[in-house]
XYZ file of C-alpha atoms in Angstrom:
215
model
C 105.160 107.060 97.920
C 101.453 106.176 98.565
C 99.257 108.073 100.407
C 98.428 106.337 103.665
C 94.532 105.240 102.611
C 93.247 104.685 99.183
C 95.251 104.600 96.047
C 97.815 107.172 95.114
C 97.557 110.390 93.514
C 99.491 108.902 90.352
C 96.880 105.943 89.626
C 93.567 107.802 90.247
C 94.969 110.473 87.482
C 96.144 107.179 85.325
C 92.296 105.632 85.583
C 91.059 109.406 85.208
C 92.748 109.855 82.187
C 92.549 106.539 80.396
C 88.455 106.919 80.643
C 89.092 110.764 79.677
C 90.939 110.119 76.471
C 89.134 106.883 74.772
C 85.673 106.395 74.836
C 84.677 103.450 77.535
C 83.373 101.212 74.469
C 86.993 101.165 72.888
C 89.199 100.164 76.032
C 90.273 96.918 75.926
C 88.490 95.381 78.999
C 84.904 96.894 77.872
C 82.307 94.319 77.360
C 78.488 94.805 76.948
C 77.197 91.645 78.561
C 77.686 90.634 82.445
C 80.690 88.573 82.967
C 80.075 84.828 82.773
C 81.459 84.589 86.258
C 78.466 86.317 87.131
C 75.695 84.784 85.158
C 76.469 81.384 86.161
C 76.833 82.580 90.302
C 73.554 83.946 89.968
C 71.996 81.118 88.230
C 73.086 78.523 90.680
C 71.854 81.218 93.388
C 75.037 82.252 94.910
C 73.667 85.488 95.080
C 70.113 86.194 94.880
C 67.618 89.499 94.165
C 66.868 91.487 95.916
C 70.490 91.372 97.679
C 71.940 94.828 97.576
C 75.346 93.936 95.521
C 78.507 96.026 95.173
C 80.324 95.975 92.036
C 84.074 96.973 92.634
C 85.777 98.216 89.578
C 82.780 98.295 88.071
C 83.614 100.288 84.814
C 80.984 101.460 82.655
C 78.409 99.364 84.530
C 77.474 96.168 82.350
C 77.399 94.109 85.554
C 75.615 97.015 87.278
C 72.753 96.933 84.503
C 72.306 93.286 84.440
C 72.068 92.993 88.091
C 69.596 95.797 88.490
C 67.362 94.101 85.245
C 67.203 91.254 87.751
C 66.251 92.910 90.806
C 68.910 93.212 92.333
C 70.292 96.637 94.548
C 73.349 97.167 92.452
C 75.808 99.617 93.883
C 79.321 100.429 92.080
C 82.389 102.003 92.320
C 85.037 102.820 90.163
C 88.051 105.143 90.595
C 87.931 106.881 86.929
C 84.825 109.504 87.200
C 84.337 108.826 83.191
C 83.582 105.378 84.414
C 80.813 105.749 86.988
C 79.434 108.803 84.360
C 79.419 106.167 81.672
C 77.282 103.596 83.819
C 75.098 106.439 85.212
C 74.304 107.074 81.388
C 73.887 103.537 80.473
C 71.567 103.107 83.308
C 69.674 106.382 82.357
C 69.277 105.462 78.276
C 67.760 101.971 79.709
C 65.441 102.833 82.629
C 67.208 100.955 85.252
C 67.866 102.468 88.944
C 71.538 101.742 90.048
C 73.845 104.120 92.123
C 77.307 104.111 91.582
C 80.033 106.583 92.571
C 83.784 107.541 91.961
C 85.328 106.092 95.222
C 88.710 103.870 96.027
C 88.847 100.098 96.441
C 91.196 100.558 98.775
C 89.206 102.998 101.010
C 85.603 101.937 100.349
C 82.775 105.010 101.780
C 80.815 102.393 103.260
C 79.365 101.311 106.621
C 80.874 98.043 108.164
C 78.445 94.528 106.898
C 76.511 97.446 104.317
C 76.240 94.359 101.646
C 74.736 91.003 101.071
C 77.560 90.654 98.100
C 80.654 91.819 96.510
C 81.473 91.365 93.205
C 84.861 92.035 91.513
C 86.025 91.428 87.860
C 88.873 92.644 87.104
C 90.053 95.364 89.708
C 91.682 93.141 92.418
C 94.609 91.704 89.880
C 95.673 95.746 88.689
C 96.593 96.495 92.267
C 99.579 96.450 93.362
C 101.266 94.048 95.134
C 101.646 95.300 98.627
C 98.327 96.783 98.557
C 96.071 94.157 97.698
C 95.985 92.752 101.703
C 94.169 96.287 102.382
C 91.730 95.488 99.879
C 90.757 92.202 100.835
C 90.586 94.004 104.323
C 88.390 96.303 103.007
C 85.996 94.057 101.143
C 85.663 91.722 104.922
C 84.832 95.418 106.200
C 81.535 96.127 103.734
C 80.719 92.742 103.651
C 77.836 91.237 106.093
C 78.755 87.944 107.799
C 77.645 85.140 105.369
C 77.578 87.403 102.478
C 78.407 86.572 98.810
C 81.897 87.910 97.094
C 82.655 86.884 93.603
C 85.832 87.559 92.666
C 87.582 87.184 88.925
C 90.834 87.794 88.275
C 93.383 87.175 84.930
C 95.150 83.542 85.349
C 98.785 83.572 85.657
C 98.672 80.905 83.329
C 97.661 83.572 80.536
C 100.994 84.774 78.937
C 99.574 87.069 76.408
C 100.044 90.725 76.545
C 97.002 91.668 77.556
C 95.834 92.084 81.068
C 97.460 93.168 84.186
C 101.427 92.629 84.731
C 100.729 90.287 87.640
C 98.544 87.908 87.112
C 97.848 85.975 90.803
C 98.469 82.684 91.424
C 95.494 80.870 93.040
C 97.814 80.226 96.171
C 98.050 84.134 96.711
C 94.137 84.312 96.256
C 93.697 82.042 99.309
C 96.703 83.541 101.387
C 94.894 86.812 100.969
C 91.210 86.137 101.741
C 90.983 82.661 103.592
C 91.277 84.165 107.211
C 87.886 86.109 106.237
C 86.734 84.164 103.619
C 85.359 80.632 103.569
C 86.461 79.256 99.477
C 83.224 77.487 98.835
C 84.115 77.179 94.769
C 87.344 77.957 92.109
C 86.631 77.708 88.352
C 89.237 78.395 85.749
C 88.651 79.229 82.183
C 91.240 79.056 79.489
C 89.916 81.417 77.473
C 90.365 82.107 73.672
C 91.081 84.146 71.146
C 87.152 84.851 71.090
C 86.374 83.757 74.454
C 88.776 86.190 76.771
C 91.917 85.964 78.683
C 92.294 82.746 80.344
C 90.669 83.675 84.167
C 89.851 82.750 87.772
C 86.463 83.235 89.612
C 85.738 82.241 93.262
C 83.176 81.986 95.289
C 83.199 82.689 98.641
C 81.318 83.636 101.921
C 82.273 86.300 104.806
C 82.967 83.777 107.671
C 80.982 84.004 110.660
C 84.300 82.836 113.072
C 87.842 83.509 112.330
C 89.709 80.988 109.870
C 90.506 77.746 112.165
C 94.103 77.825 113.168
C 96.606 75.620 111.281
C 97.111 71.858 112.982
């Protein structure tokens, strides 16, 4: 049974815990640098400084870090508390100014239209099924019309072991966000053995109107 906002009592202790028993820089989805999905948006200007930017999921804070190095207002949340105290320290050791907090995807503490931009790599696709309408609910919510939201996800065409059980199928991504979203660009990478799980990213905008209806 799930409790009737936010995430259940059983996965906040499983995120608590997985943070709790292995240092952040050994689990498996840890990386150092900003996500490629990320580097790229902001060098074509999908999102630009000095937009005040939400990282979802945002782990121990390597998008956070890069985002505040380039001016940006990078805020982050992450349901494990070792998480957000791992960015806080990361931020700390390098001098940067970022403000992240243990809070739910699924029951975001923010204002309605509180951001110019959304990012999310790799929380979306570990949520389960049936939940993941509330979240995209919940992103439209903190979003500002016109805003930026990034999202990555793992590919369902990646059949290693790694990564989330279900891995969403571009269709779903669209069914999902397209009656708040406006899909302005889809890249897929196949990844590698050195180069990461084959993934999604997508670009898209808060729309201003409601989706057209179908014809």
């Amino acid at each position: 049974m799930t409790d009737r906002r936010g995430s259940s009592a059983v996965t906040r202790a499983q995120w608590r815990d997985r943070y709790a028993c292995t240092p952040y820089d050994q689990l498996p989805w840890f990386d150092p640098q900003a996500t490629p999905a990320l580097v790229h948006s902001v060098k074509e200007r999908f999102l630009s400084p000095p937009a005040v930017v939400l990282d979802i999921g945002c782990g121990a804070g390597s998008n956070l870090l890069w985002l505040a190095r380039r001016g940006f207002r990078a805020h982050g949340v992450d349901l494990a508390p070792g998480a957000v105290s791992a960015a806080r320290e990361r931020a700390s050791k390098a001098g940067l100014v970022i403000e992240v907090r243990t809070a739910d995807a699924l029951d975001l503490p923010y204002p309605r239209s509180h951001f110019d931009g959304v990012l999310d790599h790799g929380c979306f696709h570990t949520l389960p099924i049936r939940r993941r309408r509330e979240y995209a609910a919940e992103v439209a919510r903190v979003l500002r019309p016109e805003g930026a939201y990034l999202l990555a996800w793992v590919a369902r065409e990646y059949q290693g072991q790694l990564g989330p059980p279900h891995r969403p199928s571009l269709g779903e991504v669209t069914g999902l966000f397209e009656r708040a979203f406006l899909f302005e660009r889809t890249d897929f990478r196949p990844g590698s053995e050195a180069d990461g799980l084959a993934s999604y990213a997508a670009r898209m905008r808060r729309r201003t109107r409601p989706q057209p209806p179908p014809r």
